[in-house]
Short mmCIF file of C-alpha atoms in Angstrom, two decimals:
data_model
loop_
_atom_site.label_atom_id
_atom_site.label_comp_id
_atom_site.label_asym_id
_atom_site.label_seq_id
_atom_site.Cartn_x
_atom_site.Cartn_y
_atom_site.Cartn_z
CA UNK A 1 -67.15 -106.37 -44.16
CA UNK A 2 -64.29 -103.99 -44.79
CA UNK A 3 -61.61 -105.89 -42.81
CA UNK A 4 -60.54 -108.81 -41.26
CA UNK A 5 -62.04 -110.97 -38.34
CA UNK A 6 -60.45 -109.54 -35.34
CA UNK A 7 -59.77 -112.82 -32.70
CA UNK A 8 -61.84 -110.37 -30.26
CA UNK A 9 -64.91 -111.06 -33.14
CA UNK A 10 -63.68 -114.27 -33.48
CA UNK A 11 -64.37 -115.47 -30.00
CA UNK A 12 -67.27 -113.98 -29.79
CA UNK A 13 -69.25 -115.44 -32.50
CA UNK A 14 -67.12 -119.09 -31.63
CA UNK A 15 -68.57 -118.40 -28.35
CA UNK A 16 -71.94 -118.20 -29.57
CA UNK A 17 -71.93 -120.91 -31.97
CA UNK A 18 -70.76 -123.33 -29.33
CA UNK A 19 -73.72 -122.50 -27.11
CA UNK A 20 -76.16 -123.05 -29.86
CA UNK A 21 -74.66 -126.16 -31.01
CA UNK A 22 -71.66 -127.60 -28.60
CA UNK A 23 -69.56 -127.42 -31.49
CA UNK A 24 -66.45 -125.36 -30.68
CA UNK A 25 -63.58 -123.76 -33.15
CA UNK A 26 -59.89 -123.28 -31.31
CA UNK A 27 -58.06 -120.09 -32.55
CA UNK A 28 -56.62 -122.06 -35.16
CA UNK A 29 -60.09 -121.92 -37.14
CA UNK A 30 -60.20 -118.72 -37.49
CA UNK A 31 -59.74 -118.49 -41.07
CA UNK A 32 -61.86 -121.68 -42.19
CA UNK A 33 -64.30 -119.85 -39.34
CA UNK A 34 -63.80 -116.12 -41.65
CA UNK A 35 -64.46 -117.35 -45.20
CA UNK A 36 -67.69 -119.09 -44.39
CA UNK A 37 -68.77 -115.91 -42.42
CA UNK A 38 -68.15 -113.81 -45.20
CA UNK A 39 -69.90 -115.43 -47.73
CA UNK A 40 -72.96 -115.57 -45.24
CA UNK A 41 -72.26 -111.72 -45.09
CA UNK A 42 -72.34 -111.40 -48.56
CA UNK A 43 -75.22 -113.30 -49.18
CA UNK A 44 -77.45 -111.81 -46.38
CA UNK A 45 -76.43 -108.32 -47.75
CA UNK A 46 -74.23 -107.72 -44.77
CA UNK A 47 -70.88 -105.03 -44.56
CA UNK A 48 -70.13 -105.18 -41.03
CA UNK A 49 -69.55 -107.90 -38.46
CA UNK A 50 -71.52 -106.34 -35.58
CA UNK A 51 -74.69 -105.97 -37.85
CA UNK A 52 -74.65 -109.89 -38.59
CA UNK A 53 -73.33 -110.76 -35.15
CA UNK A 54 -76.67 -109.21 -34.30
CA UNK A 55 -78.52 -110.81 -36.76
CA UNK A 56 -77.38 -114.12 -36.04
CA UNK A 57 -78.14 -113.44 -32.18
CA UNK A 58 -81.54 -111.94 -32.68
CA UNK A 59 -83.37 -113.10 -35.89
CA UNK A 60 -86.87 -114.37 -34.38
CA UNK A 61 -86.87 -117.24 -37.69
CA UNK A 62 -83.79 -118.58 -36.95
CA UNK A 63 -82.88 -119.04 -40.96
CA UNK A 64 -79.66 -117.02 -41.10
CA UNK A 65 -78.13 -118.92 -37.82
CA UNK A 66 -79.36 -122.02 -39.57
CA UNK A 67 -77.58 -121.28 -42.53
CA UNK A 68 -74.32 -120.22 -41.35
CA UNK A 69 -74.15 -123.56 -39.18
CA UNK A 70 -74.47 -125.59 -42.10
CA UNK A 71 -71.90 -122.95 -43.39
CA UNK A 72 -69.83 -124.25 -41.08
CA UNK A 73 -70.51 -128.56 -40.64
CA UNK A 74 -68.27 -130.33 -42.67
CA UNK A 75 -70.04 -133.32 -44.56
CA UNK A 76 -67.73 -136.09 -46.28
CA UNK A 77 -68.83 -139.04 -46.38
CA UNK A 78 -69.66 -142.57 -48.28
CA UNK A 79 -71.60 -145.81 -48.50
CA UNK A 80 -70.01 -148.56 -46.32
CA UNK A 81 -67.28 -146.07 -44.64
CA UNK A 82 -65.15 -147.84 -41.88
CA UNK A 83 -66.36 -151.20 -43.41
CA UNK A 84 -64.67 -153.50 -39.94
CA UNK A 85 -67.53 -151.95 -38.27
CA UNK A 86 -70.68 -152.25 -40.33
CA UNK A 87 -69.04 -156.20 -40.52
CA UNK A 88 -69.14 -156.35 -36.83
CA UNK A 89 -72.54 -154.48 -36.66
CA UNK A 90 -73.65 -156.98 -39.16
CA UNK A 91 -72.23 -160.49 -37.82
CA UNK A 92 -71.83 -160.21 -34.43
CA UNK A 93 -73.91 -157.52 -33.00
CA UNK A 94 -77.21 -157.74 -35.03
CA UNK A 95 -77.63 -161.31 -34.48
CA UNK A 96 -77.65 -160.86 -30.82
CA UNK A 97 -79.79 -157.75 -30.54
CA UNK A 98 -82.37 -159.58 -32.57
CA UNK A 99 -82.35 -162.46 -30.74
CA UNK A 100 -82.68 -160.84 -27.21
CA UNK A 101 -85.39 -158.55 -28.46
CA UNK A 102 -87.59 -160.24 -31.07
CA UNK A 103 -89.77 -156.93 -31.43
CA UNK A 104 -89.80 -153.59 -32.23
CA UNK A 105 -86.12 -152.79 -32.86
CA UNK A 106 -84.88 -148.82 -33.58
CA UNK A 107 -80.93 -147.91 -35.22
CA UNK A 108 -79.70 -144.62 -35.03
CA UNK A 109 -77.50 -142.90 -37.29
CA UNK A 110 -76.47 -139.33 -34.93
CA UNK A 111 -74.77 -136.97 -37.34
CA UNK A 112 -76.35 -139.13 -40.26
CA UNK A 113 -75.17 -135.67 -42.99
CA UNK A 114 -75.78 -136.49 -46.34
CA UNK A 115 -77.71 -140.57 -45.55
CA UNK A 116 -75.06 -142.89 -46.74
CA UNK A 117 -74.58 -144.18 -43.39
CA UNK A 118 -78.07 -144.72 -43.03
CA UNK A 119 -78.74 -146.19 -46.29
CA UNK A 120 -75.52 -148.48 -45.55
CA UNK A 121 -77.48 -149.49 -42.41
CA UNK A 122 -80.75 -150.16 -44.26
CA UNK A 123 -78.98 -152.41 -46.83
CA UNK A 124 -76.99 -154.43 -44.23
CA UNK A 125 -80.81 -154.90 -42.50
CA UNK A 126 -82.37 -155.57 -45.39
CA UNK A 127 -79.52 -158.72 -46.74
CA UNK A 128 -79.73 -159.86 -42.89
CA UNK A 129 -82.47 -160.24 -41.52
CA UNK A 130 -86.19 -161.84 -42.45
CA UNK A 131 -89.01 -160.07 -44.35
CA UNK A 132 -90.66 -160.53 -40.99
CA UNK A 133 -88.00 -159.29 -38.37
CA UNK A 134 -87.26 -156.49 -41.01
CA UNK A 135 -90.65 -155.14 -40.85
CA UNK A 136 -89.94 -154.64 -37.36
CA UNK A 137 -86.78 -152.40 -37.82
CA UNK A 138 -86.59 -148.56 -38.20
CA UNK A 139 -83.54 -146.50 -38.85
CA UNK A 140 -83.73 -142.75 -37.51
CA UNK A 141 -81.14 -140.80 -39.09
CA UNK A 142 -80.84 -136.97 -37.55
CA UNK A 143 -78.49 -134.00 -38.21
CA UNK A 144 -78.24 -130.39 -37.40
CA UNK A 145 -77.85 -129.84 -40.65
CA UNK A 146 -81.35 -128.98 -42.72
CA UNK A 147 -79.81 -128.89 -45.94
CA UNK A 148 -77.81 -132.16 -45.65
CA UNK A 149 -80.96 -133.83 -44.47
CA UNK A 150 -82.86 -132.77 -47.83
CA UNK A 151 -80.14 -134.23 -50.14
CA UNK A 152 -80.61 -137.64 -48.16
CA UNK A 153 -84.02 -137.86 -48.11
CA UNK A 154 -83.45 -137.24 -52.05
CA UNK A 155 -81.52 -140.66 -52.22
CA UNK A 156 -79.29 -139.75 -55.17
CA UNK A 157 -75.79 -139.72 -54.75
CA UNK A 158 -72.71 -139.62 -57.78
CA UNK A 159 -70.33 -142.34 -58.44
CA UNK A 160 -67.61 -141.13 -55.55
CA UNK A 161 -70.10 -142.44 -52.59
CA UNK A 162 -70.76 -145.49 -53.97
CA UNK A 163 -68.04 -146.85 -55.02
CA UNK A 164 -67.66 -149.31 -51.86
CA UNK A 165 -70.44 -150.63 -52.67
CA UNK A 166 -70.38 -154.07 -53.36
CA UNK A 167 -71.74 -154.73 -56.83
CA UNK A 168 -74.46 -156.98 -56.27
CA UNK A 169 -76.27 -154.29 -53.46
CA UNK A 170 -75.29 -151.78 -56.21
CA UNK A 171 -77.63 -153.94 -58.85
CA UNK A 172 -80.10 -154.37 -55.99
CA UNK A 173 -80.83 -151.55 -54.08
CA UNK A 174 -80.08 -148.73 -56.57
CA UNK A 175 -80.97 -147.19 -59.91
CA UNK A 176 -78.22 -145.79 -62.34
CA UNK A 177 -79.92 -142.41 -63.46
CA UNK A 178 -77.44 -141.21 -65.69
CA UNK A 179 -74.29 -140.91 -63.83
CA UNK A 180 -75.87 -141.01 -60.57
CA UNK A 181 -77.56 -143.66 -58.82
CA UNK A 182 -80.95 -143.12 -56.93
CA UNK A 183 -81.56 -145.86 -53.67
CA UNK A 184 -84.68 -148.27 -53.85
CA UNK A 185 -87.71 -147.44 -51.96
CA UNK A 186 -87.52 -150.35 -50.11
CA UNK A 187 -84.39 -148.48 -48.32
CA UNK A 188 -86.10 -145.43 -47.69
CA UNK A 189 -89.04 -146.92 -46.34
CA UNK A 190 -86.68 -148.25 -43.31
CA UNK A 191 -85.49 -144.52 -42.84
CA UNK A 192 -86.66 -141.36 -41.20
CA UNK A 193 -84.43 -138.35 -41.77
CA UNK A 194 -85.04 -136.22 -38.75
CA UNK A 195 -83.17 -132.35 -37.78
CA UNK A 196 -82.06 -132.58 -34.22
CA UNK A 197 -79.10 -131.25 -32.66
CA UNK A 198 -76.99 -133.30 -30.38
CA UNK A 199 -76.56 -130.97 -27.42
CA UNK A 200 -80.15 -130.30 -26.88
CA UNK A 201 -80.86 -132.69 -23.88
CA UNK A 202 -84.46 -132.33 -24.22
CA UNK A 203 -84.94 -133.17 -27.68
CA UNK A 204 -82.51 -136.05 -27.37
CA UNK A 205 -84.64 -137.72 -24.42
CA UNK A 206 -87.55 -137.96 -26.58
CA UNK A 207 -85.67 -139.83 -29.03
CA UNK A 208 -87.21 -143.70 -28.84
CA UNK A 209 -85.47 -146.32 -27.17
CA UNK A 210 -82.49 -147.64 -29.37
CA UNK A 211 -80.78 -150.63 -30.33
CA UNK A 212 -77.68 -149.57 -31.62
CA UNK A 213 -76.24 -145.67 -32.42
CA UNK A 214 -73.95 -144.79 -34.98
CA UNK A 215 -72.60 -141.74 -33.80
CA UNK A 216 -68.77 -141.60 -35.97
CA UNK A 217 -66.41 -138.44 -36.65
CA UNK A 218 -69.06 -136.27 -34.97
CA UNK A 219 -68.00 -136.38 -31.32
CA UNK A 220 -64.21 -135.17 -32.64
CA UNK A 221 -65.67 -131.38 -32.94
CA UNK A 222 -67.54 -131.14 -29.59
CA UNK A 223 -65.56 -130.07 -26.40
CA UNK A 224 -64.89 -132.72 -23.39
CA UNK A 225 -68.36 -130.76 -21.52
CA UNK A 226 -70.66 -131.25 -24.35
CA UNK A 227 -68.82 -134.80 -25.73
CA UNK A 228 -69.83 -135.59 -22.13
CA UNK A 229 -73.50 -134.66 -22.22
CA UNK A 230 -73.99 -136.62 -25.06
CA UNK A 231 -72.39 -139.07 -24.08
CA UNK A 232 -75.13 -139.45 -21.22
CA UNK A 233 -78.08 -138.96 -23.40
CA UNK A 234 -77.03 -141.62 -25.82
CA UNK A 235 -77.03 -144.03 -22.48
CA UNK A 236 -80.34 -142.86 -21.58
CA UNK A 237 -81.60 -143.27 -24.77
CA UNK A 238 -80.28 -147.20 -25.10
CA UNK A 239 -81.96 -150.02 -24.21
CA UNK A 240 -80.20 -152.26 -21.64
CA UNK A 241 -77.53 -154.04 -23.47
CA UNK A 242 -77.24 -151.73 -26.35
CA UNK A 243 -74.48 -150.80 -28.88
CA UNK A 244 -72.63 -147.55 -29.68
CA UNK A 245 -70.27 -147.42 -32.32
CA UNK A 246 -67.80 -144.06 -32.63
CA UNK A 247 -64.92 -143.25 -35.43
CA UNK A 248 -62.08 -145.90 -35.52
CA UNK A 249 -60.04 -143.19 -34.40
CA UNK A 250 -62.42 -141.85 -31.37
CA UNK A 251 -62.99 -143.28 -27.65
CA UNK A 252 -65.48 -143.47 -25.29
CA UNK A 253 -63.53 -144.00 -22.30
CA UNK A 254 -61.92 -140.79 -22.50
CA UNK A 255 -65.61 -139.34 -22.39
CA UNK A 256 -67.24 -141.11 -19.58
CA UNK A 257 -66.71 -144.88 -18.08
CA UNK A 258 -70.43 -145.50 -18.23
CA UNK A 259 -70.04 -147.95 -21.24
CA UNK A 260 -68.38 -151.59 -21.53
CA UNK A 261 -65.93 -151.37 -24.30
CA UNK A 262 -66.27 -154.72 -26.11
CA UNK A 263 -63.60 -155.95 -28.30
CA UNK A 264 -65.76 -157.51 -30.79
CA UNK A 265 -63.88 -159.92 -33.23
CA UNK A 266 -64.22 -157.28 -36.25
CA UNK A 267 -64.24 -153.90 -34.34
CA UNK A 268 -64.58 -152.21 -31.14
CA UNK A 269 -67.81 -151.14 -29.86
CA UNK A 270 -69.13 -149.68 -26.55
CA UNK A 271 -72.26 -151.39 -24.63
CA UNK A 272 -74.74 -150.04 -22.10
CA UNK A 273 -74.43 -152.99 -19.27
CA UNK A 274 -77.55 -154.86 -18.79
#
């Protein structure tokens, strides 16, 4: 590509991005929206912007729009992030969802990028509940993201995302491979790492009945129509009396009234009424 994005380009392929995925980039991104193009370009082999426009639009596979989406996801995260909620989650919430439904019992981490929210999950289940009801518990963990997905499922993360992690779950659940630490088996085991992307209804209604969604700093880059539509598909998707939990910083009730905000004694969370 000989020149810059034109904003005529640039709407155009924001356009088309936000149809495939619900994720949408304001004028203001079109720079961060540029860089990542052009090293797609580059790498693809790629001069002009209406040659790769077409390629992302047209490519039976799929593989070059898949890669220029995770071009464009931003994944920063870290074991036992926004710790006020996994306490609540822990203390207040678990407790009850266990007791009103002694069997099968499914988490969800939505927008799960590289598993340390997951993994968080699976070592809060593991310290609080019995060898018996854990065996009942499963934690799916999706993303859009393919390549995020395969570092997770790898389990080995450096010294940055773990260091909220409190030293005796460091000594129990992980292995110090040089200066990285791997997660026990026992924590994958609890896990499935899944690709599925949040704004296609139909593959979100097959997702299982849930207990409890994690679904934080993921809603913040969807507009108020798709925020919406997921919003409804979560609700579907949770049993009566279920838990959502979004970013400290994010709020339900400006995406839909169908949820109960509770004001937990720890955090805030947002129930499907039974």
């Amino acid at each position: 590509m000989t020149q810059q994005l034109t904003l005529e380009q640039y709407r155009r392929l924001r356009d088309f991005i936000y149809q495939k995925t619900g994720i949408y980039f304001t004028d203001s991104k079109l720079y961060f929206v540029e860089r990542r193009l052009l090293d797609r370009m580059e790498s693809a082999g790629i001069s002009e912007f209406s040659d790769y426009y077409t390629l992302l639009r047209f490519e039976t596979s799929g593989l070059e729009l898949q890669a220029f989406i995770e071009a464009l996801t931003v994944n920063e995260t870290y074991f036992f992030r926004e710790f006020n909620q996994l306490k609540c989650f822990a203390e207040e919430i678990l407790p009850e969802i266990t007791r009103n439904n002694p069997q099968r019992l499914l988490f969800w981490s939505a927008g799960c990028s590289t598993g340390e929210e997951a993994y968080t999950l699976a070592i809060i289940l593991s310290e609080m509940l019995s060898p018996e009801m854990l065996g009942r518990c499963k934690i799916l963990a999706t993303d859009i993201d393919n390549k995020v997905l395969s570092f997770a499922r790898r389990g080995i993360y450096g010294e940055r995302s773990i260091k909220h992690v409190p030293k005796p779950y460091l000594q129990r659940y992980f292995d110090q491979v040089g200066n990285e630490y791997r997660v026990d088996s026992s924590l994958r085991q609890l896990i499935d790492f899944k690709a599925l992307n949040l704004v296609d209804s139909k593959s979100m209604r097959q997702v299982p009945e849930t207990s409890v969604i994690f679904c934080r700093n993921v809603l913040i880059y969807f507009d108020d129509i798709s925020r919406r539509q997921v919003a409804l598909d979560f609700y579907e998707t949770l049993q009566e009396g279920g838990y959502i939990f979004l970013g400290h910083s994010e709020s339900m009730s400006r995406i839909t009234s169908m949820f109960q905000l509770r004001k937990m004694q720890n955090a805030i969370a947002y129930q499907k009424a039974k």
